[in-house]
Short mmCIF file of C-alpha atoms and ligand atoms in Angstrom, two decimals:
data_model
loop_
_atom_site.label_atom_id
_atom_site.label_comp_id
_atom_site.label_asym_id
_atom_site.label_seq_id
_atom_site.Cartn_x
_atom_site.Cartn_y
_atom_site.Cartn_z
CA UNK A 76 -50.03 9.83 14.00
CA UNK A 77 -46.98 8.43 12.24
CA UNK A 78 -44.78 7.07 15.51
CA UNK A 79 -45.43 6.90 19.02
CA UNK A 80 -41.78 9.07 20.32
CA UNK A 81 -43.50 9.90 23.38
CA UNK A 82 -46.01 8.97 26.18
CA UNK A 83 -47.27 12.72 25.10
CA UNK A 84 -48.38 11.57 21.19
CA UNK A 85 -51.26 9.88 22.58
CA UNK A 86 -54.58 11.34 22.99
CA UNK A 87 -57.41 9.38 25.50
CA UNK A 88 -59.14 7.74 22.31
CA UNK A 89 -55.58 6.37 21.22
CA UNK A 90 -55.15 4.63 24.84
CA UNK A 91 -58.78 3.47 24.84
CA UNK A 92 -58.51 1.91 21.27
CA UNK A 93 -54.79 0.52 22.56
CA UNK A 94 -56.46 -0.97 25.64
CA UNK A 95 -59.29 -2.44 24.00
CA UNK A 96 -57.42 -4.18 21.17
CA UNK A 97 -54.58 -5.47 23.59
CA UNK A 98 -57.01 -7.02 25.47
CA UNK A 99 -58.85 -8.84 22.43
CA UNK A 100 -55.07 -9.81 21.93
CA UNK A 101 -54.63 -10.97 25.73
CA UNK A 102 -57.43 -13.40 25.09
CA UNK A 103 -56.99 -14.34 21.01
CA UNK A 104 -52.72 -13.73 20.64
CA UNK A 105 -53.57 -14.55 17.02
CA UNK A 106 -56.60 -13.05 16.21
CA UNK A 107 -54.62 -10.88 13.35
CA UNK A 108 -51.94 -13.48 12.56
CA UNK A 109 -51.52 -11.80 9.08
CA UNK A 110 -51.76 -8.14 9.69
CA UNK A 111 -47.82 -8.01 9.12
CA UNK A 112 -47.50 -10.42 6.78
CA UNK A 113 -44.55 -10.68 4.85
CA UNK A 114 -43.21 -7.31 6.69
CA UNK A 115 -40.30 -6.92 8.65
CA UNK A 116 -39.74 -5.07 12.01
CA UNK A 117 -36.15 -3.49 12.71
CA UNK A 118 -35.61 -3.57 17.20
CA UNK A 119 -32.91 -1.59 17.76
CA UNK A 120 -31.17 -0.98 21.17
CA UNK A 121 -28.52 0.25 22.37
CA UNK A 122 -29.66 -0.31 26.01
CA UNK A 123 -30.21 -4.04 27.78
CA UNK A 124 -33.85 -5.28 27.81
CA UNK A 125 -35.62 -8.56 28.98
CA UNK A 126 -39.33 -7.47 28.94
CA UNK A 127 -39.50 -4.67 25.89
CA UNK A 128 -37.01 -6.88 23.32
CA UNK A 129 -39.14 -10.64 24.42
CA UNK A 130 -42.51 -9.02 24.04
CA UNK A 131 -41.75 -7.06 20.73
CA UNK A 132 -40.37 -10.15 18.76
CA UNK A 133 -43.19 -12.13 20.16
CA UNK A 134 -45.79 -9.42 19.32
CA UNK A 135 -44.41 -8.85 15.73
CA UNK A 136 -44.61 -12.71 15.58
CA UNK A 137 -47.65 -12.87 16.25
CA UNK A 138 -49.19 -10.33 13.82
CA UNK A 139 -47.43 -13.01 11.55
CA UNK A 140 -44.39 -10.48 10.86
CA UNK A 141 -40.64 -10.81 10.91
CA UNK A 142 -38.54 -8.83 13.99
CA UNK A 143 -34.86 -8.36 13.42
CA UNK A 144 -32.94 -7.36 16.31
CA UNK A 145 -30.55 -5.07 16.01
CA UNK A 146 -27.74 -4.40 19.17
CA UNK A 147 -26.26 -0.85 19.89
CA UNK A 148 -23.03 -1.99 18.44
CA UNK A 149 -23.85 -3.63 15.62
CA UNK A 150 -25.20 -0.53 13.39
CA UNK A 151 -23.02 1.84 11.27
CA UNK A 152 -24.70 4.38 13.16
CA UNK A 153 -21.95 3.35 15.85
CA UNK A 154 -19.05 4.89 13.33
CA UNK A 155 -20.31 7.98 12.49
CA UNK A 156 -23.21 7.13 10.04
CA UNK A 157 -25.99 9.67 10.82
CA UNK A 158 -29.07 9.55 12.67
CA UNK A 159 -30.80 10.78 9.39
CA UNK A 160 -29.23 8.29 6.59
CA UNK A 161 -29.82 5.38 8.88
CA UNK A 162 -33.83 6.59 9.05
CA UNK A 163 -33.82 6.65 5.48
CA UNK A 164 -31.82 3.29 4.87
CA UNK A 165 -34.25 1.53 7.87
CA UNK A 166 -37.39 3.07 6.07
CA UNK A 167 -36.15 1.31 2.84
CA UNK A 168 -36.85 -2.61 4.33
CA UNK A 169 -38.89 -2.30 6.97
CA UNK A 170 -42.23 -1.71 7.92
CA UNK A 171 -41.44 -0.75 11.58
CA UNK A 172 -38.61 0.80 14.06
CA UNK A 173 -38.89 -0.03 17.80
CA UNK A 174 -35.60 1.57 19.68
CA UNK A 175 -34.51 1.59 23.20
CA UNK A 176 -31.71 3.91 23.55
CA UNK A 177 -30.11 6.81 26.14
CA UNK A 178 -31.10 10.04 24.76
CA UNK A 179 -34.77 11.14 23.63
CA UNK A 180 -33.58 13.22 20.90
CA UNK A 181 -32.17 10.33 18.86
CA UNK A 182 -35.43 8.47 18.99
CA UNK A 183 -37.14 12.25 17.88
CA UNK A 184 -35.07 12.21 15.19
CA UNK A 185 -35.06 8.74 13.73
CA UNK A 186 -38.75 9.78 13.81
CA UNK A 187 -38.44 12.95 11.49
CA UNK A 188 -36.24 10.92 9.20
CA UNK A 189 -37.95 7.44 8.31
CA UNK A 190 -41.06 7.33 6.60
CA UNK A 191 -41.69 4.04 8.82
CA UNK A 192 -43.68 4.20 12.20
CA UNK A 193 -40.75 4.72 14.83
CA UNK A 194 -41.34 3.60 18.58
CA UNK A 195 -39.96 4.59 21.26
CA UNK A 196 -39.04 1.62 23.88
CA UNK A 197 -37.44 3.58 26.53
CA UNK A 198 -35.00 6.68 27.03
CA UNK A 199 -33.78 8.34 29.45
CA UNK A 200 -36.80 10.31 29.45
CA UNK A 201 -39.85 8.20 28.56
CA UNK A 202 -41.04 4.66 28.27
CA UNK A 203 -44.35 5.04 26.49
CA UNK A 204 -44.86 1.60 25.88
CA UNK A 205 -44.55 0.18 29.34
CA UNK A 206 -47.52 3.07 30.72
CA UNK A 207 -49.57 1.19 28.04
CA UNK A 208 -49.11 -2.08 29.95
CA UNK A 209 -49.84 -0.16 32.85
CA UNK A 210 -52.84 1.19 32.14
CA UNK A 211 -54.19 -1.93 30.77
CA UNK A 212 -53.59 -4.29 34.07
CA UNK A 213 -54.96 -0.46 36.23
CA UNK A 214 -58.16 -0.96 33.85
CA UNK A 215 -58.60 -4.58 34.72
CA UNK A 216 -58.39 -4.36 38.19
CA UNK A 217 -60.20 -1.02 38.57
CA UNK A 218 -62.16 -0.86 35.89
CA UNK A 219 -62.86 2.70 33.58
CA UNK A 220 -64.47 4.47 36.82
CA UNK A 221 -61.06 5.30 38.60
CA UNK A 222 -63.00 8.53 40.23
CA UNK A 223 -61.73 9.61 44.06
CA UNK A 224 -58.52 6.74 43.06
CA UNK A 225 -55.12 7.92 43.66
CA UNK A 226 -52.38 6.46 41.52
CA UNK A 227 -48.98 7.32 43.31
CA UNK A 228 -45.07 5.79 41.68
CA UNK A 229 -42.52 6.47 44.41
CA UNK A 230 -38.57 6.71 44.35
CA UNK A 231 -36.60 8.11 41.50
CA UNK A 232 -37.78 11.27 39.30
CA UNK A 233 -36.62 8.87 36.08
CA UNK A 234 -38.09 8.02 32.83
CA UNK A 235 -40.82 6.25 34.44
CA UNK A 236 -41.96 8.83 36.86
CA UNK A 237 -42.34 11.13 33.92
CA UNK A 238 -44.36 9.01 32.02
CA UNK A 239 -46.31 8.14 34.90
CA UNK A 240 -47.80 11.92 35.30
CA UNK A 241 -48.20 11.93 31.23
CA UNK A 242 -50.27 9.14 30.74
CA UNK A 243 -51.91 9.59 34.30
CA UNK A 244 -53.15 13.37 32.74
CA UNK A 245 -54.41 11.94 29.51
CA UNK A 246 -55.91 9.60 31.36
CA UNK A 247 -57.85 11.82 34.10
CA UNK A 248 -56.62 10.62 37.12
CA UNK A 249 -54.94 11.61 39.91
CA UNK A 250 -51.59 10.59 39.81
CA UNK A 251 -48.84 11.32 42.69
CA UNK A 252 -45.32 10.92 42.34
CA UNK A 253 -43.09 11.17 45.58
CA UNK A 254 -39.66 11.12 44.90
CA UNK A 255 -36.76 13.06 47.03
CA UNK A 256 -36.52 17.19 46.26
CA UNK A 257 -33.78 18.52 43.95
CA UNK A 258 -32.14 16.21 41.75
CA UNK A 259 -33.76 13.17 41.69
CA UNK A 260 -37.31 14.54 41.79
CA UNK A 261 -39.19 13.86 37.88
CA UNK A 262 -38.38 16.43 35.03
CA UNK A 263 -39.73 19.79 35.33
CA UNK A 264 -40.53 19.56 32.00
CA UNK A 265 -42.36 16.32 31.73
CA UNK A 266 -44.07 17.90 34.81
CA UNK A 267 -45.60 20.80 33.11
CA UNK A 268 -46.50 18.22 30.13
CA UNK A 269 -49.03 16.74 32.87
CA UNK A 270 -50.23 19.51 34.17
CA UNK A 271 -51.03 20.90 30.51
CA UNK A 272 -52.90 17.88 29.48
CA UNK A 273 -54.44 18.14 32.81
CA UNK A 274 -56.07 20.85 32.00
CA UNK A 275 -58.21 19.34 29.72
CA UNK A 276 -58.51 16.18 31.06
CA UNK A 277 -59.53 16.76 34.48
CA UNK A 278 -56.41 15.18 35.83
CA UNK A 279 -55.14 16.22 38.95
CA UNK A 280 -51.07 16.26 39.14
CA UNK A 281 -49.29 16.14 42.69
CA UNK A 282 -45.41 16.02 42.89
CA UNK A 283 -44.47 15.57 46.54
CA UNK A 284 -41.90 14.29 48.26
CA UNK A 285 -43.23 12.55 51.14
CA UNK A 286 -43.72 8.80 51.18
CA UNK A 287 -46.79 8.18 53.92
CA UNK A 288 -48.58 11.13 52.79
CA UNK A 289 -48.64 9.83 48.79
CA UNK A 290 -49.48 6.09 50.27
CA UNK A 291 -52.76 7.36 52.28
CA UNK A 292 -55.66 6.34 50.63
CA UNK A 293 -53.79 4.93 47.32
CA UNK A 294 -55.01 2.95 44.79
CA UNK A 295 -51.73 2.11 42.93
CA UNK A 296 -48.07 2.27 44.32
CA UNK A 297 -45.73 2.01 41.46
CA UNK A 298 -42.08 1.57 41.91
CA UNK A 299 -38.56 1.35 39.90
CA UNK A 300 -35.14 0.84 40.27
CA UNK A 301 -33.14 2.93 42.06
CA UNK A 302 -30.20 3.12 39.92
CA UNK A 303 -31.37 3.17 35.91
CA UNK A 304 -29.84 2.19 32.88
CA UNK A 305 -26.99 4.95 31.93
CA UNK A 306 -27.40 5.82 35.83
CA UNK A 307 -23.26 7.08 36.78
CA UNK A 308 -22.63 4.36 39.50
CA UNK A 309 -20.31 7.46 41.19
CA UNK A 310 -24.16 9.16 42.47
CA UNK A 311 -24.92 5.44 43.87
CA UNK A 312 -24.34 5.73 47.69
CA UNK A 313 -25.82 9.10 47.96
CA UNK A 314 -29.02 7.95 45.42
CA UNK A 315 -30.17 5.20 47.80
CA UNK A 316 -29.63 7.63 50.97
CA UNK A 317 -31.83 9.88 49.27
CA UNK A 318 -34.33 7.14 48.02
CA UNK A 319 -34.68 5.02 51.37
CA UNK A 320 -37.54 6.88 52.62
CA UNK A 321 -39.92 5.77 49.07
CA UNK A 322 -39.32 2.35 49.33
CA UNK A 323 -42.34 0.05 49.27
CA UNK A 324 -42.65 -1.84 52.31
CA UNK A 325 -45.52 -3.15 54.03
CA UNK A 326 -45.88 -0.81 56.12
CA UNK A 327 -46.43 1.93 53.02
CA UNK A 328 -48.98 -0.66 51.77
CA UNK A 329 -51.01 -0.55 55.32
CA UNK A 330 -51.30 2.94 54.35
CA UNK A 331 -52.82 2.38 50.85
CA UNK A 332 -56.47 1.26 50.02
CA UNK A 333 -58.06 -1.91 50.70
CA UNK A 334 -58.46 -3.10 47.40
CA UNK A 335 -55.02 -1.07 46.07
CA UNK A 336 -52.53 -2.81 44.47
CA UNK A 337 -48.64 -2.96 44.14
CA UNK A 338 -47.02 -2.62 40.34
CA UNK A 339 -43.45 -2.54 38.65
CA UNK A 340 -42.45 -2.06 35.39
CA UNK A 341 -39.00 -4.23 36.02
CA UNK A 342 -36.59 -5.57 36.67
CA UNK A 343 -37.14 -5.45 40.38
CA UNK A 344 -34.35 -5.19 43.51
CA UNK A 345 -36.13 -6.65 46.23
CA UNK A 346 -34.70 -5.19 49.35
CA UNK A 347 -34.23 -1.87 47.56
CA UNK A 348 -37.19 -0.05 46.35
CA UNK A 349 -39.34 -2.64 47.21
CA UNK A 350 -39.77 -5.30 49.79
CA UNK A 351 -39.91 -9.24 48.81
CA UNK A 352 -43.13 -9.26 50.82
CA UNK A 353 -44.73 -6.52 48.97
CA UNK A 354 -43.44 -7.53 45.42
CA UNK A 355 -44.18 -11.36 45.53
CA UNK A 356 -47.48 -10.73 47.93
CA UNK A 357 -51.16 -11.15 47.55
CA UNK A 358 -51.41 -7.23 45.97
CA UNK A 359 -48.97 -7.57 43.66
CA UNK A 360 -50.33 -7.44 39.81
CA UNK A 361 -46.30 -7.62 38.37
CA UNK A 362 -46.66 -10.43 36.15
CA UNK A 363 -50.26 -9.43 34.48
CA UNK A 364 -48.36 -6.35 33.84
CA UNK A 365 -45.48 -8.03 32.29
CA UNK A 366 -47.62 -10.40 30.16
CA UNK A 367 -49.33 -7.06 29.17
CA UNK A 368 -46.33 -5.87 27.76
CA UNK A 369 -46.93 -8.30 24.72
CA UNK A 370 -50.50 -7.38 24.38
CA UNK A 371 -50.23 -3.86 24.32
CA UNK A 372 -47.49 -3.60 21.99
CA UNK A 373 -48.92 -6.09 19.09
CA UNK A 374 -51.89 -3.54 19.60
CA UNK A 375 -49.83 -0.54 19.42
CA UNK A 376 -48.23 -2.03 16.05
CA UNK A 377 -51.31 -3.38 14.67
CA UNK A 378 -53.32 0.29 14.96
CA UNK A 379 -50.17 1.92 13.88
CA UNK A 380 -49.08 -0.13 10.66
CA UNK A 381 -52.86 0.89 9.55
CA UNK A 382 -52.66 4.31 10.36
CA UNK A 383 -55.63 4.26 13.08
CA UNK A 384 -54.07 6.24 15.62
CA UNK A 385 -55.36 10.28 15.59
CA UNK A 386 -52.51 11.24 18.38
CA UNK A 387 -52.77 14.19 20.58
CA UNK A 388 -51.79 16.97 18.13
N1 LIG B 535 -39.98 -2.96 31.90
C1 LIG B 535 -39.04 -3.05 30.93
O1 LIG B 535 -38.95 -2.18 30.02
O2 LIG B 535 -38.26 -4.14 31.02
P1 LIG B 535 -36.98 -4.48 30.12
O3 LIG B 535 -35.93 -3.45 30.46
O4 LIG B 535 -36.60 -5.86 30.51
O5 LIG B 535 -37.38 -4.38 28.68
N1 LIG B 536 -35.88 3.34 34.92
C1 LIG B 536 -35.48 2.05 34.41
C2 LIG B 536 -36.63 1.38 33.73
C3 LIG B 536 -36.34 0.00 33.24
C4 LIG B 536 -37.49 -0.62 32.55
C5 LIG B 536 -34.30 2.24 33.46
O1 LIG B 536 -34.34 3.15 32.63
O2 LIG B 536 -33.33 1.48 33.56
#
């Protein structure tokens, strides 16, 4: 496995190698201060980030490498240059692409292009690298026997409701996502991803679109922002109509488990998909799963960079 372009690439012994090494990292940050030594790694978005931009620097940093941020506007690729020539040119310095951008077949083809590991840091469609953080702060509450645990993200159908069924079906679980019918419920497409995977993992997929009933007995309610990055602010008043219903309150959170917990990949609009009370209470894991957006990526480049990843194919 070359790149990680989607939440899809990875197999279960790519997330449990991930996992295990982010964690090392968690404890030791520079337990492999020279594993990109004297390398450089090109960040390139075209998209605002606080989390995915911080943690990436910091992780390349700390694997004793050199991160060069790159903004939307500041690339040739802005004035016609093409998607291929700027692979090759990237591939030419660096040792590493990380790109946040709108749609997921730039980021596919920057990966056919550059001979360089490409990764993607959110599309519209995907955000592979935040489900690792996920998974890791699910596996350190929960531990690895998540059997008869439901994992449910409510609100929008975006790029983090598909990923959630993805890497929920390579994982085994039994993810939920309730999110309204018809426009804003998750691609169909990334929906049929799960429930292929599912059907050799064991997972069990459920796309509903009823708050209380995906709550009942849940391990995990996940949440995002209503409106996304790219989101046409003209769909806004009839979006939150339509997305009132999901939002985490604490009367959802009665519903859920006693030992469940509340997670966001952020930013966060309390009052909006989430209540202050449920976001900064007692069951909220947000900033462990923040701070493991650091770990998990310096482990995602570190396996990577050495070609240690087998990927799902
Ligand atoms: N969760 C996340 O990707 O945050 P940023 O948009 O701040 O990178
Ligand atoms: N769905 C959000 C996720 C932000 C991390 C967005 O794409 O803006």
């Amino acid at each position: 496995m070359k790149d990680l372009l989607h939440t899809a690439d990875l197999s279960r012994e790519d997330v449990e190698l991930l996992l295990a090494t982010a964690s090392d990292f968690a404890a030791k940050p520079l337990s492999a201060s020279t594993a990109l030594a004297n390398k450089t790694v090109a960040i390139y978005m075209t998209k605002p980030s606080t989390r995915t931009r911080l943690s990436s620097e910091t992780a390349v940093a700390h694997l004793g490498g050199t991160p060069i941020f790159i903004r939307g506007d500041e690339l040739q690729l802005g004035r016609g240059e093409t998607i291929a020539d700027t692979a090759k040119i990237i591939s030419g310095y660096c040792d590493a692409l990380i790109i946040r951008t709108f749609a997921q077949s730039e980021v596919d083809e920057l990966g056919m292009h550059a001979s360089i590991p490409v990764i993607n840091a959110l599309t519209d469609d995907d955000h592979p690298t935040q489900l690792l953080a996920d998974w890791l702060t699910i596996r350190e509450t929960f531990g690895k026997d998540i059997a008869g645990r439901k994992f449910v993200y409510l609100g929008d159908g975006n790029n983090m409701a598909n990923a959630w069924l993805v890497m929920g079906a390579i994982m085994g679980a039994h993810v939920v996502t309730a999110t309204p019918e018809g426009k804003w419920a998750p691609n169909r497409k990334y929906v049929d991803m799960a429930q292929q995977i599912a059907k050799k993992s064991g997972a069990t997929i459920e796309v509903i679109h009823n708050a209380d009933e995906a709550a009942r007995g849940a391990s995990v309610l996940y949440t995002d922002v209503w409106m996304s990055m790219g989101d046409s602010e003209f769909d806004r008043k009839e979006k939150v109509a339509a997305l009132s219903p999901f939002s985490v309150t604490d009367s959802l959170m009665a519903a859920t488990e006693k030992d469940s917990i509340f997670m966001h990949c952020l930013p966060a609009h309390r009052g909006e998909e989430v209540s202050a009370s449920v976001i900064d209470g007692p069951r909220s894991v947000i900033w462990r799963e923040a701070y493991h957006r650091r770990t998990t990526i310096q482990a995602l480049l570190y396996h990577l960079s050495r070609g240690e990843l087998a990927g799902s194919k």
